[in-house]
Protein backbone atom coordinates (compact mmCIF):
# COMPACT_ATOMS: atom_id res chain seq x y z
CA MET A 1 62.47 121.30 109.66
CA ALA A 2 65.78 122.62 111.01
CA THR A 3 67.30 119.43 112.43
CA ILE A 4 70.91 118.79 113.33
CA GLU A 5 71.11 116.04 110.71
CA GLU A 6 69.86 118.34 107.94
CA ALA A 7 72.35 121.02 109.03
CA GLN A 8 75.13 118.46 108.68
CA GLU A 9 73.83 117.51 105.22
CA ILE A 10 73.90 121.17 104.17
CA LEU A 11 77.49 121.59 105.36
CA GLU A 12 78.56 118.49 103.46
CA ALA A 13 76.74 119.71 100.34
CA LEU A 14 78.55 123.05 100.62
CA GLY A 15 81.92 121.30 100.46
CA MET A 16 82.98 121.42 104.09
CA PRO A 17 85.59 118.85 105.21
CA SER A 18 84.27 115.89 107.20
CA ALA A 19 85.60 117.35 110.46
CA GLN A 20 83.29 120.33 109.94
CA THR A 21 80.16 118.28 109.25
CA ASN A 22 79.91 116.83 112.77
CA ARG A 23 77.22 117.57 115.32
CA MET A 24 78.91 120.64 116.78
CA SER A 25 79.25 122.10 113.29
CA GLY A 26 75.60 121.39 112.49
CA LEU A 27 74.49 123.05 115.72
CA THR A 28 76.69 126.05 114.98
CA LEU A 29 75.06 126.49 111.58
CA LEU A 30 71.60 126.33 113.16
CA ALA A 31 72.58 128.95 115.73
CA LEU A 32 74.07 131.27 113.10
CA CYS A 33 70.79 131.04 111.23
CA GLY A 34 68.71 131.62 114.38
CA LEU A 35 66.74 128.44 113.77
CA LYS A 36 64.79 126.32 116.27
CA PRO A 37 63.89 122.64 115.82
CA ASN A 38 60.42 123.27 114.33
CA ASP A 39 61.47 126.11 112.02
CA PRO A 40 61.62 125.63 108.25
CA TRP A 41 64.97 126.44 106.66
CA SER A 42 63.31 129.22 104.68
CA VAL A 43 63.11 131.46 107.78
CA ALA A 44 66.86 131.40 108.42
CA ASN A 45 68.19 134.88 109.12
CA ARG A 46 71.48 136.72 109.45
CA THR A 47 72.42 138.17 112.82
CA GLY A 48 75.64 138.70 114.74
CA CYS A 49 76.42 135.82 117.11
CA THR A 50 79.00 135.69 119.87
CA VAL A 51 80.30 132.24 120.70
CA THR A 52 79.22 131.83 124.33
CA LYS A 53 76.17 134.04 124.74
CA SER A 54 74.70 133.44 121.29
CA ILE A 55 75.83 130.15 119.71
CA MET A 56 76.36 128.00 122.81
CA SER A 57 73.32 129.48 124.59
CA HIS A 58 71.13 128.91 121.50
CA VAL A 59 72.24 125.28 121.29
CA LYS A 60 71.49 124.70 124.98
CA GLU A 61 68.13 126.47 124.99
CA HIS A 62 66.65 125.15 121.77
CA TYR A 63 68.40 121.81 121.18
CA GLY A 64 69.01 120.76 124.78
CA ILE A 65 72.73 120.22 124.31
CA GLU A 66 75.03 121.89 126.81
CA TYR A 67 78.73 122.33 126.12
CA ALA A 68 81.24 123.09 128.87
CA PRO A 69 82.46 126.72 128.96
CA ASN A 70 85.99 125.68 127.93
CA THR A 71 84.69 124.31 124.62
CA ARG A 72 84.16 127.82 123.24
CA GLU A 73 87.69 127.65 121.83
CA THR A 74 86.74 124.41 120.08
CA PHE A 75 83.80 126.21 118.47
CA ARG A 76 86.17 128.96 117.32
CA ARG A 77 89.11 126.86 116.15
CA GLN A 78 87.42 123.70 114.88
CA VAL A 79 84.19 125.11 113.45
CA LEU A 80 83.95 128.86 112.96
CA HIS A 81 87.46 129.32 111.58
CA GLN A 82 86.73 126.75 108.87
CA PHE A 83 83.28 128.25 108.26
CA ILE A 84 85.01 131.54 107.44
CA GLN A 85 87.45 129.77 105.10
CA GLY A 86 84.56 128.02 103.37
CA GLY A 87 82.52 131.18 102.82
CA ILE A 88 79.83 130.11 105.27
CA ALA A 89 80.51 132.65 108.04
CA ASP A 90 81.80 136.21 108.33
CA TYR A 91 83.83 137.52 111.27
CA ASN A 92 82.67 140.84 112.76
CA PRO A 93 80.59 141.79 109.69
CA PHE A 94 78.52 144.35 111.60
CA GLU A 95 81.48 146.00 113.34
CA PRO A 96 84.53 145.23 111.17
CA ASP A 97 86.82 147.57 113.13
CA LEU A 98 86.47 145.73 116.43
CA PRO A 99 89.79 144.84 118.10
CA THR A 100 90.69 141.15 118.13
CA ASN A 101 90.03 140.69 121.85
CA SER A 102 86.79 142.65 121.93
CA PRO A 103 83.96 141.03 123.92
CA ARG A 104 81.66 142.14 121.08
CA ALA A 105 83.50 139.96 118.54
CA HIS A 106 80.87 138.08 116.58
CA TYR A 107 80.14 135.82 113.63
CA ALA A 108 77.31 135.75 111.10
CA ILE A 109 76.32 133.51 108.26
CA THR A 110 77.41 135.00 104.93
CA LYS A 111 74.78 136.37 102.56
CA ALA A 112 75.75 133.75 99.97
CA ALA A 113 75.42 130.86 102.42
CA LEU A 114 72.15 132.23 103.77
CA THR A 115 70.65 132.12 100.29
CA VAL A 116 71.60 128.46 99.99
CA VAL A 117 70.34 127.56 103.46
CA GLN A 118 66.98 129.23 102.86
CA ALA A 119 66.57 127.22 99.66
CA TYR A 120 67.30 123.85 101.29
CA GLY A 121 64.59 121.32 100.55
CA GLY A 122 63.00 123.43 97.82
CA GLU A 123 63.14 123.27 94.03
CA GLY A 124 65.78 125.98 93.83
CA TRP A 125 68.22 124.22 96.15
CA PRO A 126 70.36 122.45 93.51
CA GLY A 127 70.87 125.63 91.52
CA VAL A 128 71.83 127.92 94.42
CA ARG A 129 74.11 125.22 95.85
CA THR A 130 75.89 124.93 92.49
CA THR A 131 76.26 128.70 92.31
CA PHE A 132 77.70 128.82 95.84
CA LEU A 133 80.28 126.13 95.09
CA ARG A 134 81.24 127.79 91.81
CA GLU A 135 81.74 131.18 93.47
CA GLN A 136 83.09 130.12 96.88
CA GLY A 137 84.72 126.80 96.05
CA SER A 138 84.75 123.69 98.20
CA LEU A 139 86.85 123.96 101.35
CA ALA A 140 87.23 120.17 101.37
CA GLU A 141 88.75 120.29 97.88
CA ARG A 142 91.03 123.18 98.86
CA HIS A 143 92.23 121.28 101.91
CA ALA A 144 92.87 118.24 99.73
CA ARG A 145 94.93 120.35 97.31
CA ASP A 146 96.87 121.85 100.21
CA ARG A 147 97.60 118.38 101.58
CA ASP A 148 98.71 117.23 98.15
CA ARG A 149 101.09 120.19 97.82
CA ALA A 150 102.53 119.36 101.24
CA MET A 151 103.22 115.73 100.32
CA ILE A 152 106.87 114.64 100.20
CA PRO A 153 107.93 113.31 96.76
CA VAL A 154 110.29 110.34 96.84
CA THR A 155 112.02 109.07 93.71
CA VAL A 156 112.63 105.31 93.84
CA GLY A 157 115.27 103.41 91.91
CA ASP A 158 113.19 102.84 88.77
CA GLY A 159 112.53 106.57 88.41
CA ASN A 160 108.95 106.39 89.64
CA GLU A 161 107.79 108.87 92.25
CA LEU A 162 106.00 108.07 95.49
CA ARG A 163 104.38 110.69 97.70
CA LEU A 164 104.73 110.50 101.45
CA SER A 165 102.53 112.40 103.88
CA PRO A 166 104.26 115.44 105.42
CA GLY A 167 106.27 115.07 108.61
CA ARG A 168 109.78 114.68 110.03
CA HIS A 169 109.64 110.88 109.99
CA ASN A 170 108.81 110.75 106.30
CA GLU A 171 111.46 113.37 105.49
CA LEU A 172 113.97 110.92 106.95
CA GLN A 173 112.51 108.02 104.95
CA LYS A 174 112.93 110.10 101.80
CA ALA A 175 116.60 110.59 102.71
CA ILE A 176 117.05 106.85 103.25
CA VAL A 177 115.73 106.07 99.77
CA GLU A 178 117.40 108.93 97.91
CA GLN A 179 120.67 109.37 99.85
CA PHE A 180 121.48 106.27 101.89
CA ALA A 181 120.61 103.67 99.27
CA PRO A 182 122.65 105.12 96.36
CA ARG A 183 125.73 105.48 98.62
CA PHE A 184 125.72 102.17 100.49
CA ALA A 185 123.56 99.94 98.32
CA PRO A 186 124.01 101.24 94.75
CA GLY A 187 121.72 99.54 92.28
CA ALA A 188 119.66 97.98 95.07
CA GLN A 189 115.91 97.55 94.79
CA LEU A 190 113.34 99.10 97.12
CA LEU A 191 111.07 96.34 98.40
CA TYR A 192 109.07 98.09 101.08
CA LEU A 193 108.40 101.66 102.19
CA GLY A 194 105.90 102.54 104.88
CA ASP A 195 104.21 105.86 105.49
CA THR A 196 102.96 107.44 108.70
CA ALA A 197 99.51 107.69 107.10
CA LYS A 198 99.62 104.51 105.02
CA LYS A 199 101.72 101.68 106.40
CA ASP A 200 101.99 99.78 103.12
CA LEU A 201 102.55 102.72 100.74
CA PHE A 202 104.99 100.70 98.61
CA VAL A 203 105.21 96.90 98.72
CA ASN A 204 107.01 94.72 96.18
CA GLY A 205 105.12 91.58 97.13
CA VAL A 206 106.68 89.36 94.48
CA ALA A 207 110.25 90.14 95.52
CA LEU A 208 109.46 89.86 99.24
CA GLN A 209 107.86 86.47 98.71
CA ARG A 210 110.82 85.30 96.63
CA LEU A 211 113.11 86.19 99.54
CA GLY A 212 110.98 84.28 102.04
CA ILE A 213 109.67 87.41 103.73
CA PRO A 214 106.07 87.10 104.97
CA ILE A 215 104.16 89.69 102.96
CA ASN A 216 101.25 89.58 105.40
CA ASP A 217 103.45 90.98 108.19
CA HIS A 218 103.89 94.54 106.88
CA ASP A 219 103.32 95.94 110.35
CA LYS A 220 106.37 94.03 111.60
CA LEU A 221 108.72 95.15 108.84
CA PRO A 222 111.15 98.02 109.40
CA ASP A 223 110.31 101.38 107.83
CA VAL A 224 112.42 100.75 104.69
CA VAL A 225 113.51 97.45 103.15
CA ILE A 226 116.13 97.48 100.36
CA TYR A 227 117.60 94.47 98.54
CA ASP A 228 121.05 94.42 96.96
CA ALA A 229 120.85 91.48 94.55
CA GLU A 230 124.52 91.64 93.54
CA ARG A 231 125.73 91.02 97.09
CA ASN A 232 122.53 89.25 98.22
CA TRP A 233 122.19 91.69 101.10
CA LEU A 234 118.90 92.79 102.58
CA PHE A 235 118.99 96.21 104.27
CA LEU A 236 116.44 96.64 107.04
CA VAL A 237 116.32 100.31 107.93
CA GLU A 238 114.45 101.90 110.84
CA ALA A 239 113.83 105.64 110.48
CA VAL A 240 114.19 107.04 113.99
CA THR A 241 112.73 110.45 114.81
CA SER A 242 111.30 109.71 118.25
CA HIS A 243 111.56 105.98 118.96
CA GLY A 244 112.39 102.68 117.38
CA PRO A 245 116.11 102.11 116.62
CA VAL A 246 117.28 98.58 115.88
CA SER A 247 117.44 97.32 119.46
CA PRO A 248 118.52 93.83 120.60
CA LYS A 249 114.85 92.92 121.06
CA ARG A 250 114.05 94.18 117.55
CA VAL A 251 116.89 92.12 116.09
CA VAL A 252 115.52 88.95 117.69
CA GLU A 253 112.03 89.68 116.34
CA LEU A 254 113.31 90.30 112.82
CA GLU A 255 115.58 87.23 112.85
CA GLU A 256 112.59 85.06 113.76
CA MET A 257 110.46 86.68 111.08
CA LEU A 258 113.17 86.29 108.40
CA ALA A 259 114.31 82.79 109.32
CA ALA A 260 113.54 81.58 105.77
CA CYS A 261 115.26 84.49 104.03
CA PRO A 262 118.43 83.41 102.17
CA ALA A 263 119.87 86.94 101.99
CA GLY A 264 122.39 88.38 104.40
CA ILE A 265 120.69 90.84 106.72
CA VAL A 266 122.09 94.34 107.36
CA TYR A 267 120.40 96.23 110.19
CA VAL A 268 120.47 100.01 110.04
CA SER A 269 119.14 102.67 112.42
CA ALA A 270 118.77 105.95 110.52
CA PHE A 271 118.60 109.30 112.32
CA PRO A 272 118.06 112.82 111.00
CA ASP A 273 121.02 114.19 112.98
CA PHE A 274 123.50 113.53 115.80
CA LYS A 275 121.20 115.10 118.39
CA GLU A 276 118.49 112.53 117.74
CA PHE A 277 121.10 109.76 117.60
CA GLN A 278 122.36 110.69 121.07
CA LYS A 279 118.91 110.12 122.56
CA HIS A 280 118.99 106.45 121.53
CA LEU A 281 122.65 105.50 122.08
CA LYS A 282 121.91 102.89 124.75
CA GLY A 283 119.10 101.22 122.83
CA ILE A 284 120.98 100.34 119.64
CA SER A 285 122.02 96.72 119.17
CA TRP A 286 125.64 95.73 118.60
CA GLU A 287 126.59 94.47 115.13
CA THR A 288 124.27 96.95 113.46
CA GLU A 289 124.84 100.17 111.53
CA VAL A 290 123.88 103.79 112.19
CA TRP A 291 123.39 106.42 109.51
CA LEU A 292 122.73 110.15 109.93
CA SER A 293 120.98 111.97 107.10
CA ASP A 294 122.82 115.22 107.84
CA ALA A 295 126.15 113.39 107.29
CA PRO A 296 125.08 111.09 104.43
CA ASP A 297 128.55 109.98 103.30
CA HIS A 298 129.41 108.31 106.60
CA MET A 299 128.30 105.33 108.65
CA ILE A 300 128.71 104.52 112.34
CA HIS A 301 129.50 100.86 112.89
CA TYR A 302 128.46 99.12 116.10
CA ASP A 303 131.14 96.41 116.57
CA GLY A 304 131.29 93.21 114.51
CA ASP A 305 134.01 91.80 112.29
CA ARG A 306 133.42 94.06 109.29
CA PHE A 307 132.44 97.64 108.64
CA LEU A 308 129.30 96.94 106.65
CA GLY A 309 127.67 93.62 105.96
CA PRO A 310 125.37 90.92 107.28
CA ARG A 311 125.63 89.85 110.91
CA LYS A 312 126.21 86.23 109.81
């Protein structure tokens, strides 16, 4: 029978991303197919469906689920747009020349997807599903490839490459590793590098433990930790794109955390540019350093008895 759960299973089997296998997506598929709760999947059909008067009304009438009128954009942007990308729905197939803002704009299940849906639960299901995926491809896999292409490659000191998730914060972290470290800590070793999507992307647990740094407190570490063995200096670098420079409060927290560390501590607030730096001028602690990635050869020193070095 045409249940919401089975509709979600079909979407997952057809390679839709997890965000498009939720309840709203399952209900949308049922509406596109014109199915009611007691209908078998074999009677699915292809008709033009508007969002409000067809899809949302069908869901309310036959499945007892009412969505607020302002959710029609959610249906369009979070479900139907991805259905089109995944070869599950067509846009305006019966009137392809309709203007974009036409009230007759409609969606319909594709002929290829309809064949698969009608076969669900029968002996031919595995074969038609395989054919669909071979011809249409999996949208989940395509999204994964797109995300992988968007990842930010970072080359660490040993020549290995890490991949950070896309975003301004991680662009700055890349600059810290590839531009700051070679200039101000040549030959130093990367010990820790977080990621906006994975906090412990790179952790040299052995080296951190040797330096008396609690390896179970990754969430308390700065964004980038670099160790210069020749000078026995530990660089703690915060990548600042919206908040979080090395403030007096942050210094106290880190000093308590690193009480057993024998290395000299160098605190650095890194900014992408002077404009971002200006936003945080009052929050930066004295006796720390500031580095701007758009002026990588220079450092701004906040007081202290030396240009660059440990506080004590």
